[in-house]
mmCIF file with all atom_site columns, C-alpha atoms in Angstrom:
data_model
loop_
_atom_site.group_PDB
_atom_site.id
_atom_site.type_symbol
_atom_site.label_atom_id
_atom_site.label_alt_id
_atom_site.label_comp_id
_atom_site.label_asym_id
_atom_site.label_entity_id
_atom_site.label_seq_id
_atom_site.pdbx_PDB_ins_code
_atom_site.Cartn_x
_atom_site.Cartn_y
_atom_site.Cartn_z
_atom_site.occupancy
_atom_site.B_iso_or_equiv
_atom_site.pdbx_formal_charge
_atom_site.auth_seq_id
_atom_site.auth_comp_id
_atom_site.auth_asym_id
_atom_site.auth_atom_id
_atom_site.pdbx_PDB_model_num
ATOM 1   C CA . GLY O 1 1   ? 31.505 -1.798 -17.349 1.00 54.00 ? 1   GLY O CA 1
ATOM 2   C CA . ALA O 1 2   ? 29.656 -1.498 -14.599 1.00 79.00 ? 2   ALA O CA 1
ATOM 3   C CA . GLY O 1 3   ? 26.669 0.455  -13.283 1.00 93.00 ? 3   GLY O CA 1
ATOM 4   C CA . VAL O 1 4   ? 25.750 1.201  -10.545 1.00 96.00 ? 4   VAL O CA 1
ATOM 5   C CA . SER O 1 5   ? 25.067 -1.508 -7.602  1.00 97.00 ? 5   SER O CA 1
ATOM 6   C CA . GLN O 1 6   ? 23.396 -1.404 -3.989  1.00 97.00 ? 6   GLN O CA 1
ATOM 7   C CA . SER O 1 7   ? 23.256 -3.841 -2.323  1.00 97.00 ? 7   SER O CA 1
ATOM 8   C CA . PRO O 1 8   ? 20.671 -5.315 -1.227  1.00 97.00 ? 8   PRO O CA 1
ATOM 9   C CA . SER O 1 9   ? 17.671 -4.675 -3.502  1.00 96.00 ? 9   SER O CA 1
ATOM 10  C CA . ASN O 1 10  ? 15.371 -5.065 -0.673  1.00 97.00 ? 10  ASN O CA 1
ATOM 11  C CA . LYS O 1 11  ? 14.614 -4.643 2.747   1.00 97.00 ? 11  LYS O CA 1
ATOM 12  C CA . VAL O 1 12  ? 12.340 -6.258 5.430   1.00 98.00 ? 12  VAL O CA 1
ATOM 13  C CA . THR O 1 13  ? 12.772 -4.605 8.431   1.00 97.00 ? 13  THR O CA 1
ATOM 14  C CA . GLU O 1 14  ? 11.573 -4.286 12.347  1.00 97.00 ? 14  GLU O CA 1
ATOM 15  C CA . LYS O 1 15  ? 10.844 -1.025 13.531  1.00 97.00 ? 15  LYS O CA 1
ATOM 16  C CA . GLY O 1 16  ? 13.931 0.250  15.777  1.00 97.00 ? 16  GLY O CA 1
ATOM 17  C CA . LYS O 1 17  ? 16.199 -2.308 14.095  1.00 98.00 ? 17  LYS O CA 1
ATOM 18  C CA . ASP O 1 18  ? 19.744 -0.425 12.450  1.00 98.00 ? 18  ASP O CA 1
ATOM 19  C CA . VAL O 1 19  ? 19.279 -0.698 8.523   1.00 98.00 ? 19  VAL O CA 1
ATOM 20  C CA . GLU O 1 20  ? 23.200 -0.280 5.822   1.00 98.00 ? 20  GLU O CA 1
ATOM 21  C CA . LEU O 1 21  ? 22.771 0.460  2.916   1.00 98.00 ? 21  LEU O CA 1
ATOM 22  C CA . ARG O 1 22  ? 25.738 0.009  0.447   1.00 98.00 ? 22  ARG O CA 1
ATOM 23  C CA . CYS O 1 23  ? 26.118 1.037  -2.752  1.00 97.00 ? 23  CYS O CA 1
ATOM 24  C CA . ASP O 1 24  ? 29.302 1.111  -5.095  1.00 96.00 ? 24  ASP O CA 1
ATOM 25  C CA . PRO O 1 25  ? 29.757 4.056  -7.425  1.00 96.00 ? 25  PRO O CA 1
ATOM 26  C CA . ILE O 1 26  ? 30.938 3.602  -10.688 1.00 95.00 ? 26  ILE O CA 1
ATOM 27  C CA . SER O 1 27  ? 34.948 3.161  -10.819 1.00 93.00 ? 27  SER O CA 1
ATOM 28  C CA . GLY O 1 28  ? 36.454 7.128  -11.210 1.00 91.00 ? 28  GLY O CA 1
ATOM 29  C CA . HIS O 1 29  ? 33.062 8.674  -9.984  1.00 93.00 ? 29  HIS O CA 1
ATOM 30  C CA . THR O 1 30  ? 34.304 11.431 -8.170  1.00 92.00 ? 30  THR O CA 1
ATOM 31  C CA . ALA O 1 31  ? 30.659 12.692 -6.874  1.00 92.00 ? 31  ALA O CA 1
ATOM 32  C CA . LEU O 1 32  ? 28.042 10.364 -5.032  1.00 94.00 ? 32  LEU O CA 1
ATOM 33  C CA . TYR O 1 33  ? 24.188 11.141 -4.117  1.00 95.00 ? 33  TYR O CA 1
ATOM 34  C CA . TRP O 1 34  ? 22.290 9.340  -1.848  1.00 97.00 ? 34  TRP O CA 1
ATOM 35  C CA . TYR O 1 35  ? 17.369 10.634 -2.870  1.00 96.00 ? 35  TYR O CA 1
ATOM 36  C CA . ARG O 1 36  ? 14.850 8.461  -1.533  1.00 96.00 ? 36  ARG O CA 1
ATOM 37  C CA . GLN O 1 37  ? 11.620 8.436  -2.545  1.00 94.00 ? 37  GLN O CA 1
ATOM 38  C CA . SER O 1 38  ? 8.949  7.295  -1.410  1.00 90.00 ? 38  SER O CA 1
ATOM 39  C CA . LEU O 1 39  ? 5.806  6.072  -2.260  1.00 82.00 ? 39  LEU O CA 1
ATOM 40  C CA . GLY O 1 40  ? 4.218  8.115  -4.999  1.00 75.00 ? 40  GLY O CA 1
ATOM 41  C CA . GLN O 1 41  ? 6.936  11.429 -3.511  1.00 81.00 ? 41  GLN O CA 1
ATOM 42  C CA . GLY O 1 42  ? 9.729  12.685 -6.135  1.00 86.00 ? 42  GLY O CA 1
ATOM 43  C CA . LEU O 1 43  ? 13.264 12.623 -5.392  1.00 92.00 ? 43  LEU O CA 1
ATOM 44  C CA . GLU O 1 44  ? 14.560 13.599 -1.808  1.00 93.00 ? 44  GLU O CA 1
ATOM 45  C CA . PHE O 1 45  ? 17.949 15.065 -1.784  1.00 93.00 ? 45  PHE O CA 1
ATOM 46  C CA . LEU O 1 46  ? 19.827 13.197 1.304   1.00 96.00 ? 46  LEU O CA 1
ATOM 47  C CA . ILE O 1 47  ? 23.123 14.054 1.163   1.00 95.00 ? 47  ILE O CA 1
ATOM 48  C CA . TYR O 1 48  ? 26.145 14.473 -1.759  1.00 92.00 ? 48  TYR O CA 1
ATOM 49  C CA . PHE O 1 49  ? 30.176 13.291 -0.950  1.00 92.00 ? 49  PHE O CA 1
ATOM 50  C CA . GLN O 1 50  ? 33.091 14.967 -3.321  1.00 90.00 ? 50  GLN O CA 1
ATOM 51  C CA . GLY O 1 51  ? 35.349 12.394 -2.801  1.00 89.00 ? 51  GLY O CA 1
ATOM 52  C CA . ASN O 1 52  ? 34.908 10.782 0.948   1.00 89.00 ? 52  ASN O CA 1
ATOM 53  C CA . SER O 1 53  ? 33.327 14.332 2.139   1.00 90.00 ? 53  SER O CA 1
ATOM 54  C CA . ALA O 1 54  ? 30.203 15.955 2.451   1.00 88.00 ? 54  ALA O CA 1
ATOM 55  C CA . PRO O 1 55  ? 30.016 18.924 1.387   1.00 85.00 ? 55  PRO O CA 1
ATOM 56  C CA . ASP O 1 56  ? 25.605 19.115 2.700   1.00 86.00 ? 56  ASP O CA 1
ATOM 57  C CA . LYS O 1 57  ? 24.678 16.645 4.345   1.00 87.00 ? 57  LYS O CA 1
ATOM 58  C CA . SER O 1 58  ? 21.711 18.697 5.139   1.00 88.00 ? 58  SER O CA 1
ATOM 59  C CA . GLY O 1 59  ? 18.655 16.584 3.430   1.00 92.00 ? 59  GLY O CA 1
ATOM 60  C CA . LEU O 1 60  ? 19.563 14.216 6.172   1.00 95.00 ? 60  LEU O CA 1
ATOM 61  C CA . PRO O 1 61  ? 15.756 13.886 8.290   1.00 93.00 ? 61  PRO O CA 1
ATOM 62  C CA . SER O 1 62  ? 17.406 13.272 12.130  1.00 94.00 ? 62  SER O CA 1
ATOM 63  C CA . ASP O 1 63  ? 20.408 12.100 12.956  1.00 95.00 ? 63  ASP O CA 1
ATOM 64  C CA . ARG O 1 64  ? 18.924 9.366  12.745  1.00 97.00 ? 64  ARG O CA 1
ATOM 65  C CA . PHE O 1 65  ? 20.541 9.010  8.889   1.00 97.00 ? 65  PHE O CA 1
ATOM 66  C CA . SER O 1 66  ? 24.366 8.649  8.725   1.00 96.00 ? 66  SER O CA 1
ATOM 67  C CA . ALA O 1 67  ? 26.826 7.657  5.606   1.00 96.00 ? 67  ALA O CA 1
ATOM 68  C CA . GLU O 1 68  ? 29.846 7.539  5.595   1.00 95.00 ? 68  GLU O CA 1
ATOM 69  C CA . ARG O 1 69  ? 31.663 6.829  1.696   1.00 95.00 ? 69  ARG O CA 1
ATOM 70  C CA . THR O 1 70  ? 35.398 5.395  2.012   1.00 88.00 ? 70  THR O CA 1
ATOM 71  C CA . GLY O 1 71  ? 38.370 5.771  -0.085  1.00 86.00 ? 71  GLY O CA 1
ATOM 72  C CA . GLY O 1 72  ? 37.430 7.945  -2.625  1.00 82.00 ? 72  GLY O CA 1
ATOM 73  C CA . SER O 1 73  ? 34.192 4.731  -3.038  1.00 92.00 ? 73  SER O CA 1
ATOM 74  C CA . VAL O 1 74  ? 31.711 2.585  -1.871  1.00 96.00 ? 74  VAL O CA 1
ATOM 75  C CA . SER O 1 75  ? 29.660 4.996  0.316   1.00 97.00 ? 75  SER O CA 1
ATOM 76  C CA . THR O 1 76  ? 27.544 3.341  3.221   1.00 97.00 ? 76  THR O CA 1
ATOM 77  C CA . LEU O 1 77  ? 24.126 4.418  4.095   1.00 98.00 ? 77  LEU O CA 1
ATOM 78  C CA . THR O 1 78  ? 23.708 4.188  7.923   1.00 98.00 ? 78  THR O CA 1
ATOM 79  C CA . ILE O 1 79  ? 19.896 4.039  9.521   1.00 98.00 ? 79  ILE O CA 1
ATOM 80  C CA . GLN O 1 80  ? 19.653 3.838  13.133  1.00 98.00 ? 80  GLN O CA 1
ATOM 81  C CA . ARG O 1 81  ? 16.419 2.515  15.369  1.00 98.00 ? 81  ARG O CA 1
ATOM 82  C CA . THR O 1 82  ? 14.265 2.626  12.161  1.00 98.00 ? 82  THR O CA 1
ATOM 83  C CA . GLN O 1 83  ? 10.570 3.899  12.155  1.00 97.00 ? 83  GLN O CA 1
ATOM 84  C CA . GLN O 1 84  ? 8.163  3.117  9.293   1.00 96.00 ? 84  GLN O CA 1
ATOM 85  C CA . GLU O 1 85  ? 8.380  6.949  8.284   1.00 95.00 ? 85  GLU O CA 1
ATOM 86  C CA . ASP O 1 86  ? 11.384 5.064  7.216   1.00 97.00 ? 86  ASP O CA 1
ATOM 87  C CA . SER O 1 87  ? 10.139 2.734  4.199   1.00 97.00 ? 87  SER O CA 1
ATOM 88  C CA . ALA O 1 88  ? 11.308 3.663  1.008   1.00 96.00 ? 88  ALA O CA 1
ATOM 89  C CA . VAL O 1 89  ? 13.314 3.329  -2.449  1.00 96.00 ? 89  VAL O CA 1
ATOM 90  C CA . TYR O 1 90  ? 16.880 4.231  -1.565  1.00 98.00 ? 90  TYR O CA 1
ATOM 91  C CA . LEU O 1 91  ? 18.868 5.148  -4.050  1.00 97.00 ? 91  LEU O CA 1
ATOM 92  C CA . CYS O 1 92  ? 22.331 6.106  -4.820  1.00 97.00 ? 92  CYS O CA 1
ATOM 93  C CA . ALA O 1 93  ? 23.709 8.072  -7.224  1.00 96.00 ? 93  ALA O CA 1
ATOM 94  C CA . SER O 1 94  ? 27.434 9.157  -9.392  1.00 95.00 ? 94  SER O CA 1
ATOM 95  C CA . SER O 1 95  ? 28.817 10.815 -11.684 1.00 93.00 ? 95  SER O CA 1
ATOM 96  C CA . PRO O 1 96  ? 33.008 12.011 -13.090 1.00 91.00 ? 96  PRO O CA 1
ATOM 97  C CA . GLY O 1 97  ? 32.264 16.009 -11.744 1.00 80.00 ? 97  GLY O CA 1
ATOM 98  C CA . ASN O 1 98  ? 30.613 19.613 -12.040 1.00 71.00 ? 98  ASN O CA 1
ATOM 99  C CA . ASN O 1 99  ? 27.712 18.910 -14.726 1.00 75.00 ? 99  ASN O CA 1
ATOM 100 C CA . SER O 1 100 ? 28.571 16.615 -15.042 1.00 85.00 ? 100 SER O CA 1
ATOM 101 C CA . PRO O 1 101 ? 24.240 13.864 -15.034 1.00 90.00 ? 101 PRO O CA 1
ATOM 102 C CA . LEU O 1 102 ? 24.277 10.985 -12.862 1.00 92.00 ? 102 LEU O CA 1
ATOM 103 C CA . HIS O 1 103 ? 23.822 7.177  -12.575 1.00 95.00 ? 103 HIS O CA 1
ATOM 104 C CA . PHE O 1 104 ? 21.744 5.826  -10.584 1.00 96.00 ? 104 PHE O CA 1
ATOM 105 C CA . GLY O 1 105 ? 21.769 2.160  -9.252  1.00 96.00 ? 105 GLY O CA 1
ATOM 106 C CA . ASN O 1 106 ? 18.214 0.475  -9.368  1.00 95.00 ? 106 ASN O CA 1
ATOM 107 C CA . GLY O 1 107 ? 17.740 1.176  -5.620  1.00 96.00 ? 107 GLY O CA 1
ATOM 108 C CA . THR O 1 108 ? 17.639 -0.055 -2.363  1.00 97.00 ? 108 THR O CA 1
ATOM 109 C CA . ARG O 1 109 ? 13.070 -1.087 -1.316  1.00 96.00 ? 109 ARG O CA 1
ATOM 110 C CA . LEU O 1 110 ? 13.358 -0.820 2.602   1.00 97.00 ? 110 LEU O CA 1
ATOM 111 C CA . THR O 1 111 ? 10.242 -2.136 3.893   1.00 97.00 ? 111 THR O CA 1
ATOM 112 C CA . VAL O 1 112 ? 10.305 -1.602 8.934   1.00 97.00 ? 112 VAL O CA 1
ATOM 113 C CA . THR O 1 113 ? 7.484  -3.044 9.794   1.00 96.00 ? 113 THR O CA 1
ATOM 114 C CA . ASP T 2 1   ? 10.744 24.353 -0.337  1.00 69.00 ? 1   ASP T CA 1
ATOM 115 C CA . GLN T 2 2   ? 10.984 23.721 -3.196  1.00 83.00 ? 2   GLN T CA 1
ATOM 116 C CA . GLN T 2 3   ? 13.508 24.603 -5.751  1.00 93.00 ? 3   GLN T CA 1
ATOM 117 C CA . VAL T 2 4   ? 12.053 22.316 -8.239  1.00 95.00 ? 4   VAL T CA 1
ATOM 118 C CA . LYS T 2 5   ? 8.489  22.757 -9.576  1.00 95.00 ? 5   LYS T CA 1
ATOM 119 C CA . GLN T 2 6   ? 7.117  19.550 -11.699 1.00 96.00 ? 6   GLN T CA 1
ATOM 120 C CA . ASN T 2 7   ? 3.754  21.087 -11.208 1.00 92.00 ? 7   ASN T CA 1
ATOM 121 C CA . SER T 2 8   ? 1.825  17.952 -13.803 1.00 94.00 ? 8   SER T CA 1
ATOM 122 C CA . PRO T 2 9   ? 1.211  15.565 -11.438 1.00 93.00 ? 9   PRO T CA 1
ATOM 123 C CA . SER T 2 10  ? 0.095  13.444 -14.785 1.00 96.00 ? 10  SER T CA 1
ATOM 124 C CA . LEU T 2 11  ? -0.145 13.416 -18.549 1.00 97.00 ? 11  LEU T CA 1
ATOM 125 C CA . SER T 2 12  ? -1.272 12.305 -20.743 1.00 98.00 ? 12  SER T CA 1
ATOM 126 C CA . VAL T 2 13  ? -0.685 11.817 -25.018 1.00 98.00 ? 13  VAL T CA 1
ATOM 127 C CA . GLN T 2 14  ? -1.795 10.248 -27.963 1.00 98.00 ? 14  GLN T CA 1
ATOM 128 C CA . GLU T 2 15  ? 0.987  8.154  -29.553 1.00 97.00 ? 15  GLU T CA 1
ATOM 129 C CA . GLY T 2 16  ? 2.674  10.101 -32.263 1.00 97.00 ? 16  GLY T CA 1
ATOM 130 C CA . ARG T 2 17  ? 1.619  13.265 -30.558 1.00 98.00 ? 17  ARG T CA 1
ATOM 131 C CA . ILE T 2 18  ? 4.264  15.888 -29.718 1.00 98.00 ? 18  ILE T CA 1
ATOM 132 C CA . SER T 2 19  ? 4.315  15.609 -25.376 1.00 98.00 ? 19  SER T CA 1
ATOM 133 C CA . ILE T 2 20  ? 5.926  19.054 -23.235 1.00 98.00 ? 20  ILE T CA 1
ATOM 134 C CA . LEU T 2 21  ? 6.856  17.884 -19.904 1.00 98.00 ? 21  LEU T CA 1
ATOM 135 C CA . ASN T 2 22  ? 7.110  20.984 -17.661 1.00 98.00 ? 22  ASN T CA 1
ATOM 136 C CA . CYS T 2 23  ? 9.637  22.219 -14.753 1.00 98.00 ? 23  CYS T CA 1
ATOM 137 C CA . ASP T 2 24  ? 10.081 25.886 -13.024 1.00 98.00 ? 24  ASP T CA 1
ATOM 138 C CA . TYR T 2 25  ? 12.746 26.338 -11.116 1.00 97.00 ? 25  TYR T CA 1
ATOM 139 C CA . THR T 2 26  ? 12.999 29.345 -8.047  1.00 96.00 ? 26  THR T CA 1
ATOM 140 C CA . ASN T 2 27  ? 16.721 29.730 -7.416  1.00 94.00 ? 27  ASN T CA 1
ATOM 141 C CA . SER T 2 28  ? 18.408 31.923 -10.237 1.00 94.00 ? 28  SER T CA 1
ATOM 142 C CA . MET T 2 29  ? 21.894 30.521 -9.201  1.00 94.00 ? 29  MET T CA 1
ATOM 143 C CA . PHE T 2 30  ? 20.460 27.709 -11.091 1.00 95.00 ? 30  PHE T CA 1
ATOM 144 C CA . ASP T 2 31  ? 22.845 27.497 -14.256 1.00 93.00 ? 31  ASP T CA 1
ATOM 145 C CA . TYR T 2 32  ? 22.854 23.555 -15.302 1.00 94.00 ? 32  TYR T CA 1
ATOM 146 C CA . PHE T 2 33  ? 19.328 21.716 -15.730 1.00 96.00 ? 33  PHE T CA 1
ATOM 147 C CA . LEU T 2 34  ? 18.497 17.687 -16.055 1.00 96.00 ? 34  LEU T CA 1
ATOM 148 C CA . TRP T 2 35  ? 16.230 16.039 -17.067 1.00 98.00 ? 35  TRP T CA 1
ATOM 149 C CA . TYR T 2 36  ? 15.328 11.822 -16.041 1.00 97.00 ? 36  TYR T CA 1
ATOM 150 C CA . LYS T 2 37  ? 12.968 9.025  -17.154 1.00 97.00 ? 37  LYS T CA 1
ATOM 151 C CA . LYS T 2 38  ? 12.193 6.074  -14.707 1.00 95.00 ? 38  LYS T CA 1
ATOM 152 C CA . TYR T 2 39  ? 10.923 2.984  -15.024 1.00 94.00 ? 39  TYR T CA 1
ATOM 153 C CA . PRO T 2 40  ? 9.416  1.556  -11.631 1.00 90.00 ? 40  PRO T CA 1
ATOM 154 C CA . ALA T 2 41  ? 11.558 -0.568 -10.011 1.00 87.00 ? 41  ALA T CA 1
ATOM 155 C CA . GLU T 2 42  ? 14.536 1.311  -12.106 1.00 92.00 ? 42  GLU T CA 1
ATOM 156 C CA . GLY T 2 43  ? 16.667 3.595  -11.093 1.00 94.00 ? 43  GLY T CA 1
ATOM 157 C CA . PRO T 2 44  ? 16.262 7.084  -13.402 1.00 95.00 ? 44  PRO T CA 1
ATOM 158 C CA . THR T 2 45  ? 18.216 7.267  -16.223 1.00 96.00 ? 45  THR T CA 1
ATOM 159 C CA . PHE T 2 46  ? 19.509 10.525 -17.889 1.00 95.00 ? 46  PHE T CA 1
ATOM 160 C CA . LEU T 2 47  ? 18.114 11.755 -21.171 1.00 97.00 ? 47  LEU T CA 1
ATOM 161 C CA . ILE T 2 48  ? 18.570 14.843 -21.972 1.00 97.00 ? 48  ILE T CA 1
ATOM 162 C CA . SER T 2 49  ? 20.289 18.437 -19.655 1.00 95.00 ? 49  SER T CA 1
ATOM 163 C CA . ILE T 2 50  ? 20.654 21.680 -21.163 1.00 96.00 ? 50  ILE T CA 1
ATOM 164 C CA . SER T 2 51  ? 23.812 24.438 -19.701 1.00 94.00 ? 51  SER T CA 1
ATOM 165 C CA . SER T 2 52  ? 22.663 27.648 -18.416 1.00 95.00 ? 52  SER T CA 1
ATOM 166 C CA . ILE T 2 53  ? 24.028 29.733 -21.708 1.00 95.00 ? 53  ILE T CA 1
ATOM 167 C CA . LYS T 2 54  ? 22.258 27.620 -24.258 1.00 96.00 ? 54  LYS T CA 1
ATOM 168 C CA . ASP T 2 55  ? 18.359 27.974 -24.197 1.00 97.00 ? 55  ASP T CA 1
ATOM 169 C CA . LYS T 2 56  ? 17.816 25.066 -26.461 1.00 98.00 ? 56  LYS T CA 1
ATOM 170 C CA . ASN T 2 57  ? 19.357 21.529 -26.691 1.00 98.00 ? 57  ASN T CA 1
ATOM 171 C CA . GLU T 2 58  ? 18.094 18.995 -29.009 1.00 98.00 ? 58  GLU T CA 1
ATOM 172 C CA . ASP T 2 59  ? 19.064 15.037 -29.412 1.00 97.00 ? 59  ASP T CA 1
ATOM 173 C CA . GLY T 2 60  ? 16.656 13.058 -31.991 1.00 97.00 ? 60  GLY T CA 1
ATOM 174 C CA . ARG T 2 61  ? 13.844 13.101 -30.189 1.00 98.00 ? 61  ARG T CA 1
ATOM 175 C CA . PHE T 2 62  ? 13.899 14.842 -27.536 1.00 98.00 ? 62  PHE T CA 1
ATOM 176 C CA . THR T 2 63  ? 14.640 18.699 -27.155 1.00 98.00 ? 63  THR T CA 1
ATOM 177 C CA . VAL T 2 64  ? 15.195 21.145 -24.162 1.00 98.00 ? 64  VAL T CA 1
ATOM 178 C CA . PHE T 2 65  ? 14.448 24.485 -23.430 1.00 98.00 ? 65  PHE T CA 1
ATOM 179 C CA . LEU T 2 66  ? 15.166 26.640 -21.244 1.00 98.00 ? 66  LEU T CA 1
ATOM 180 C CA . ASN T 2 67  ? 13.955 30.352 -20.159 1.00 97.00 ? 67  ASN T CA 1
ATOM 181 C CA . LYS T 2 68  ? 15.821 31.957 -18.152 1.00 96.00 ? 68  LYS T CA 1
ATOM 182 C CA . SER T 2 69  ? 14.424 34.535 -17.745 1.00 96.00 ? 69  SER T CA 1
ATOM 183 C CA . ALA T 2 70  ? 10.615 32.074 -16.761 1.00 97.00 ? 70  ALA T CA 1
ATOM 184 C CA . LYS T 2 71  ? 12.453 30.154 -14.479 1.00 97.00 ? 71  LYS T CA 1
ATOM 185 C CA . HIS T 2 72  ? 10.938 27.719 -16.569 1.00 98.00 ? 72  HIS T CA 1
ATOM 186 C CA . LEU T 2 73  ? 12.539 24.510 -18.736 1.00 97.00 ? 73  LEU T CA 1
ATOM 187 C CA . SER T 2 74  ? 10.553 21.951 -21.233 1.00 98.00 ? 74  SER T CA 1
ATOM 188 C CA . LEU T 2 75  ? 10.884 19.007 -22.464 1.00 98.00 ? 75  LEU T CA 1
ATOM 189 C CA . HIS T 2 76  ? 9.146  18.084 -25.503 1.00 98.00 ? 76  HIS T CA 1
ATOM 190 C CA . ILE T 2 77  ? 9.468  14.381 -27.338 1.00 98.00 ? 77  ILE T CA 1
ATOM 191 C CA . VAL T 2 78  ? 7.972  13.842 -30.913 1.00 97.00 ? 78  VAL T CA 1
ATOM 192 C CA . PRO T 2 79  ? 7.070  11.794 -31.832 1.00 98.00 ? 79  PRO T CA 1
ATOM 193 C CA . SER T 2 80  ? 5.794  10.749 -29.075 1.00 98.00 ? 80  SER T CA 1
ATOM 194 C CA . GLN T 2 81  ? 6.056  6.526  -28.427 1.00 97.00 ? 81  GLN T CA 1
ATOM 195 C CA . PRO T 2 82  ? 4.014  3.401  -26.294 1.00 96.00 ? 82  PRO T CA 1
ATOM 196 C CA . GLY T 2 83  ? 8.198  3.153  -24.978 1.00 96.00 ? 83  GLY T CA 1
ATOM 197 C CA . ASP T 2 84  ? 8.045  7.173  -23.841 1.00 98.00 ? 84  ASP T CA 1
ATOM 198 C CA . SER T 2 85  ? 5.420  5.516  -20.869 1.00 98.00 ? 85  SER T CA 1
ATOM 199 C CA . ALA T 2 86  ? 7.943  6.637  -17.806 1.00 97.00 ? 86  ALA T CA 1
ATOM 200 C CA . VAL T 2 87  ? 8.316  9.409  -15.070 1.00 96.00 ? 87  VAL T CA 1
ATOM 201 C CA . TYR T 2 88  ? 10.468 12.019 -16.465 1.00 98.00 ? 88  TYR T CA 1
ATOM 202 C CA . PHE T 2 89  ? 12.004 14.286 -13.847 1.00 97.00 ? 89  PHE T CA 1
ATOM 203 C CA . CYS T 2 90  ? 13.547 17.837 -13.939 1.00 97.00 ? 90  CYS T CA 1
ATOM 204 C CA . ALA T 2 91  ? 16.717 18.604 -12.221 1.00 95.00 ? 91  ALA T CA 1
ATOM 205 C CA . ALA T 2 92  ? 18.242 21.515 -11.274 1.00 95.00 ? 92  ALA T CA 1
ATOM 206 C CA . THR T 2 93  ? 21.916 22.602 -10.224 1.00 93.00 ? 93  THR T CA 1
ATOM 207 C CA . GLU T 2 94  ? 24.410 25.858 -9.806  1.00 90.00 ? 94  GLU T CA 1
ATOM 208 C CA . ILE T 2 95  ? 27.941 24.367 -9.830  1.00 81.00 ? 95  ILE T CA 1
ATOM 209 C CA . GLY T 2 96  ? 30.140 22.462 -7.975  1.00 78.00 ? 96  GLY T CA 1
ATOM 210 C CA . ASP T 2 97  ? 26.364 22.810 -5.477  1.00 84.00 ? 97  ASP T CA 1
ATOM 211 C CA . LYS T 2 98  ? 23.765 19.278 -5.388  1.00 87.00 ? 98  LYS T CA 1
ATOM 212 C CA . ILE T 2 99  ? 21.816 18.419 -7.694  1.00 90.00 ? 99  ILE T CA 1
ATOM 213 C CA . ILE T 2 100 ? 17.605 19.361 -7.035  1.00 93.00 ? 100 ILE T CA 1
ATOM 214 C CA . PHE T 2 101 ? 15.246 16.777 -8.309  1.00 94.00 ? 101 PHE T CA 1
ATOM 215 C CA . GLY T 2 102 ? 10.907 17.628 -9.198  1.00 94.00 ? 102 GLY T CA 1
ATOM 216 C CA . LYS T 2 103 ? 8.593  15.137 -8.148  1.00 93.00 ? 103 LYS T CA 1
ATOM 217 C CA . GLY T 2 104 ? 7.846  14.067 -11.148 1.00 95.00 ? 104 GLY T CA 1
ATOM 218 C CA . THR T 2 105 ? 5.774  14.024 -14.001 1.00 97.00 ? 105 THR T CA 1
ATOM 219 C CA . ARG T 2 106 ? 4.008  10.199 -14.503 1.00 96.00 ? 106 ARG T CA 1
ATOM 220 C CA . LEU T 2 107 ? 3.886  9.870  -18.870 1.00 98.00 ? 107 LEU T CA 1
ATOM 221 C CA . HIS T 2 108 ? 1.009  7.737  -20.490 1.00 98.00 ? 108 HIS T CA 1
ATOM 222 C CA . ILE T 2 109 ? 0.712  7.271  -23.925 1.00 97.00 ? 109 ILE T CA 1
ATOM 223 C CA . LEU T 2 110 ? -1.949 6.671  -25.379 1.00 96.00 ? 110 LEU T CA 1
ATOM 224 C CA . PRO T 2 111 ? -2.687 3.685  -28.278 1.00 91.00 ? 111 PRO T CA 1
#
């Protein structure tokens, strides 16, 4: 079956613009995670969903970042008024539930100019 | 405050020898641990995991060892192959909570 799909694969935007990143998880996976990887850095946790609710939003860097998940499936990560430090690869992953490995998409490379 | 630490940013190993990647964690409540491998421009792919009720899990060339008293785990790859050159991430979680990753170790397999 299809894996985790993220779109767009690449996004270049001007500083101050809003961007929306999309994640289609594997069908039936209840957990959905967003991470980001800045140049030369590890995987930084942003937010995760169980179903449509987000038990932990502690990783969101600022109030410019928000995420939602509808119908227990697709998720969107929105960054408002983008800054250059937001440039990174944004990775989405899903899993069937507790103590199950995450399956990652290939990420969205965001460049803020 | 990093809860999962991979203190070696990079490691070089001769082809055919054993690669040992190390990971330390600080949260004693973590009960499930995972290793991922990442190639450039791709998402991380799952390699192997271990539950806190075990101290060893083996899958082909990959073995993960868990030392709960030391809050330490390691991934052994033997024999190392050229295709093993990648960034390896250690991750940990407490059941029902988020999965936290380390910063990764870049493994170079030398011919």
